[in-house]
């Protein structure tokens, strides 16, 4: 089970840093690299769901503080915003 979690962590970091746009690669990738080792399985699941979303949706949420309509995703985006020193969100 531990190796499965390790694989998910490595995959999440890689996917977060290879999205296709430099801005999202940086914002999500840096956060994932610094945070994923302390995440449990449920938290990684939320990160995986965020990574599956389209960049425009994530950008509005990260840059403008818009809700993604899911409490867990909004909480994760708040952590990402805090990690990068962005102003508080409008959730």
mmCIF file of C-alpha atoms in Angstrom:
data_model
loop_
_atom_site.group_PDB
_atom_site.id
_atom_site.type_symbol
_atom_site.label_atom_id
_atom_site.label_comp_id
_atom_site.label_asym_id
_atom_site.label_seq_id
_atom_site.Cartn_x
_atom_site.Cartn_y
_atom_site.Cartn_z
ATOM 1 C CA UNK A 1 0.000 0.000 0.000
ATOM 2 C CA UNK A 2 2.819 2.373 0.829
ATOM 3 C CA UNK A 3 4.422 1.895 -2.599
ATOM 4 C CA UNK A 4 1.060 2.688 -4.238
ATOM 5 C CA UNK A 5 0.866 5.938 -2.271
ATOM 6 C CA UNK A 6 4.447 6.760 -3.211
ATOM 7 C CA UNK A 7 3.664 6.159 -6.886
ATOM 8 C CA UNK A 8 0.584 8.383 -6.683
ATOM 9 C CA UNK A 9 2.666 11.118 -5.049
ATOM 10 C CA UNK A 10 5.346 10.969 -7.758
ATOM 11 C CA UNK A 11 2.753 10.900 -10.521
ATOM 12 C CA UNK A 12 0.860 13.851 -9.013
ATOM 13 C CA UNK A 13 4.043 15.944 -8.834
ATOM 14 C CA UNK A 14 4.939 15.105 -12.427
ATOM 15 C CA UNK A 15 1.436 15.826 -13.734
ATOM 16 C CA UNK A 16 1.174 19.061 -11.740
ATOM 17 C CA UNK A 17 4.436 20.315 -13.250
ATOM 18 C CA UNK A 18 3.733 19.234 -16.836
ATOM 19 C CA UNK A 19 0.343 20.718 -17.605
ATOM 20 C CA UNK A 20 1.306 22.596 -20.750
ATOM 21 C CA UNK A 21 1.232 26.193 -19.563
ATOM 22 C CA UNK A 22 4.200 27.627 -17.738
ATOM 23 C CA UNK A 23 2.039 29.433 -15.194
ATOM 24 C CA UNK A 24 0.110 26.337 -14.137
ATOM 25 C CA UNK A 25 3.256 24.188 -14.310
ATOM 26 C CA UNK A 26 4.860 26.587 -11.845
ATOM 27 C CA UNK A 27 1.888 27.210 -9.527
ATOM 28 C CA UNK A 28 0.714 23.628 -9.212
ATOM 29 C CA UNK A 29 4.114 21.995 -9.648
ATOM 30 C CA UNK A 30 5.898 23.994 -6.962
ATOM 31 C CA UNK A 31 3.042 23.449 -4.529
ATOM 32 C CA UNK A 32 2.916 19.713 -5.254
ATOM 33 C CA UNK A 33 6.687 19.293 -4.925
ATOM 34 C CA UNK A 34 6.675 20.924 -1.499
ATOM 35 C CA UNK A 35 3.426 19.447 -0.164
ATOM 36 C CA UNK A 36 2.798 15.999 -1.585
ATOM 37 C CA UNK A 37 5.018 14.081 0.840
ATOM 38 C CA UNK A 38 2.875 15.193 3.762
ATOM 39 C CA UNK A 39 -0.436 14.405 1.996
ATOM 40 C CA UNK A 40 -2.465 11.348 2.848
ATOM 41 C CA UNK A 41 -4.383 9.291 0.293
ATOM 42 C CA UNK A 42 -7.539 11.420 0.487
ATOM 43 C CA UNK A 43 -5.609 14.669 0.057
ATOM 44 C CA UNK A 44 -3.760 13.247 -2.933
ATOM 45 C CA UNK A 45 -7.131 12.257 -4.410
ATOM 46 C CA UNK A 46 -8.223 15.887 -4.200
ATOM 47 C CA UNK A 47 -4.969 17.019 -5.839
ATOM 48 C CA UNK A 48 -5.483 14.445 -8.588
ATOM 49 C CA UNK A 49 -9.001 15.786 -9.191
ATOM 50 C CA UNK A 50 -7.659 19.331 -9.420
ATOM 51 C CA UNK A 51 -4.960 18.267 -11.865
ATOM 52 C CA UNK A 52 -7.633 16.727 -14.115
ATOM 53 C CA UNK A 53 -9.403 20.084 -14.467
ATOM 54 C CA UNK A 54 -8.839 22.466 -17.345
ATOM 55 C CA UNK A 55 -6.352 25.315 -16.846
ATOM 56 C CA UNK A 56 -8.907 28.149 -17.312
ATOM 57 C CA UNK A 57 -11.001 26.830 -14.411
ATOM 58 C CA UNK A 58 -7.988 26.455 -12.163
ATOM 59 C CA UNK A 59 -6.639 29.876 -13.146
ATOM 60 C CA UNK A 60 -9.896 31.624 -12.195
ATOM 61 C CA UNK A 61 -9.876 29.880 -8.872
ATOM 62 C CA UNK A 62 -6.187 30.421 -8.083
ATOM 63 C CA UNK A 63 -5.836 33.966 -9.427
ATOM 64 C CA UNK A 64 -9.301 35.342 -8.716
ATOM 65 C CA UNK A 65 -10.466 33.179 -5.821
ATOM 66 C CA UNK A 66 -13.549 31.797 -7.540
ATOM 67 C CA UNK A 67 -15.089 28.654 -6.126
ATOM 68 C CA UNK A 68 -14.788 25.413 -8.059
ATOM 69 C CA UNK A 69 -18.071 24.280 -6.520
ATOM 70 C CA UNK A 70 -16.443 21.636 -4.342
ATOM 71 C CA UNK A 71 -15.369 22.278 -0.768
ATOM 72 C CA UNK A 72 -12.333 19.986 -0.939
ATOM 73 C CA UNK A 73 -11.075 21.546 -4.182
ATOM 74 C CA UNK A 74 -11.674 25.046 -2.830
ATOM 75 C CA UNK A 75 -9.714 24.206 0.312
ATOM 76 C CA UNK A 76 -6.831 22.890 -1.784
ATOM 77 C CA UNK A 77 -6.843 26.008 -3.966
ATOM 78 C CA UNK A 78 -6.768 28.137 -0.803
ATOM 79 C CA UNK A 79 -3.662 26.232 0.303
ATOM 80 C CA UNK A 80 -2.078 26.795 -3.109
ATOM 81 C CA UNK A 81 -2.903 30.512 -2.961
ATOM 82 C CA UNK A 82 -1.445 30.749 0.548
ATOM 83 C CA UNK A 83 1.657 28.792 -0.520
ATOM 84 C CA UNK A 84 2.314 31.338 -3.293
ATOM 85 C CA UNK A 85 1.425 34.360 -1.159
ATOM 86 C CA UNK A 86 -1.641 35.302 -3.185
ATOM 87 C CA UNK A 87 -4.393 37.344 -1.525
ATOM 88 C CA UNK A 88 -7.269 35.560 0.238
ATOM 89 C CA UNK A 89 -9.957 33.895 -1.798
ATOM 90 C CA UNK A 90 -13.605 34.903 -2.223
ATOM 91 C CA UNK A 91 -15.048 31.520 -1.353
#
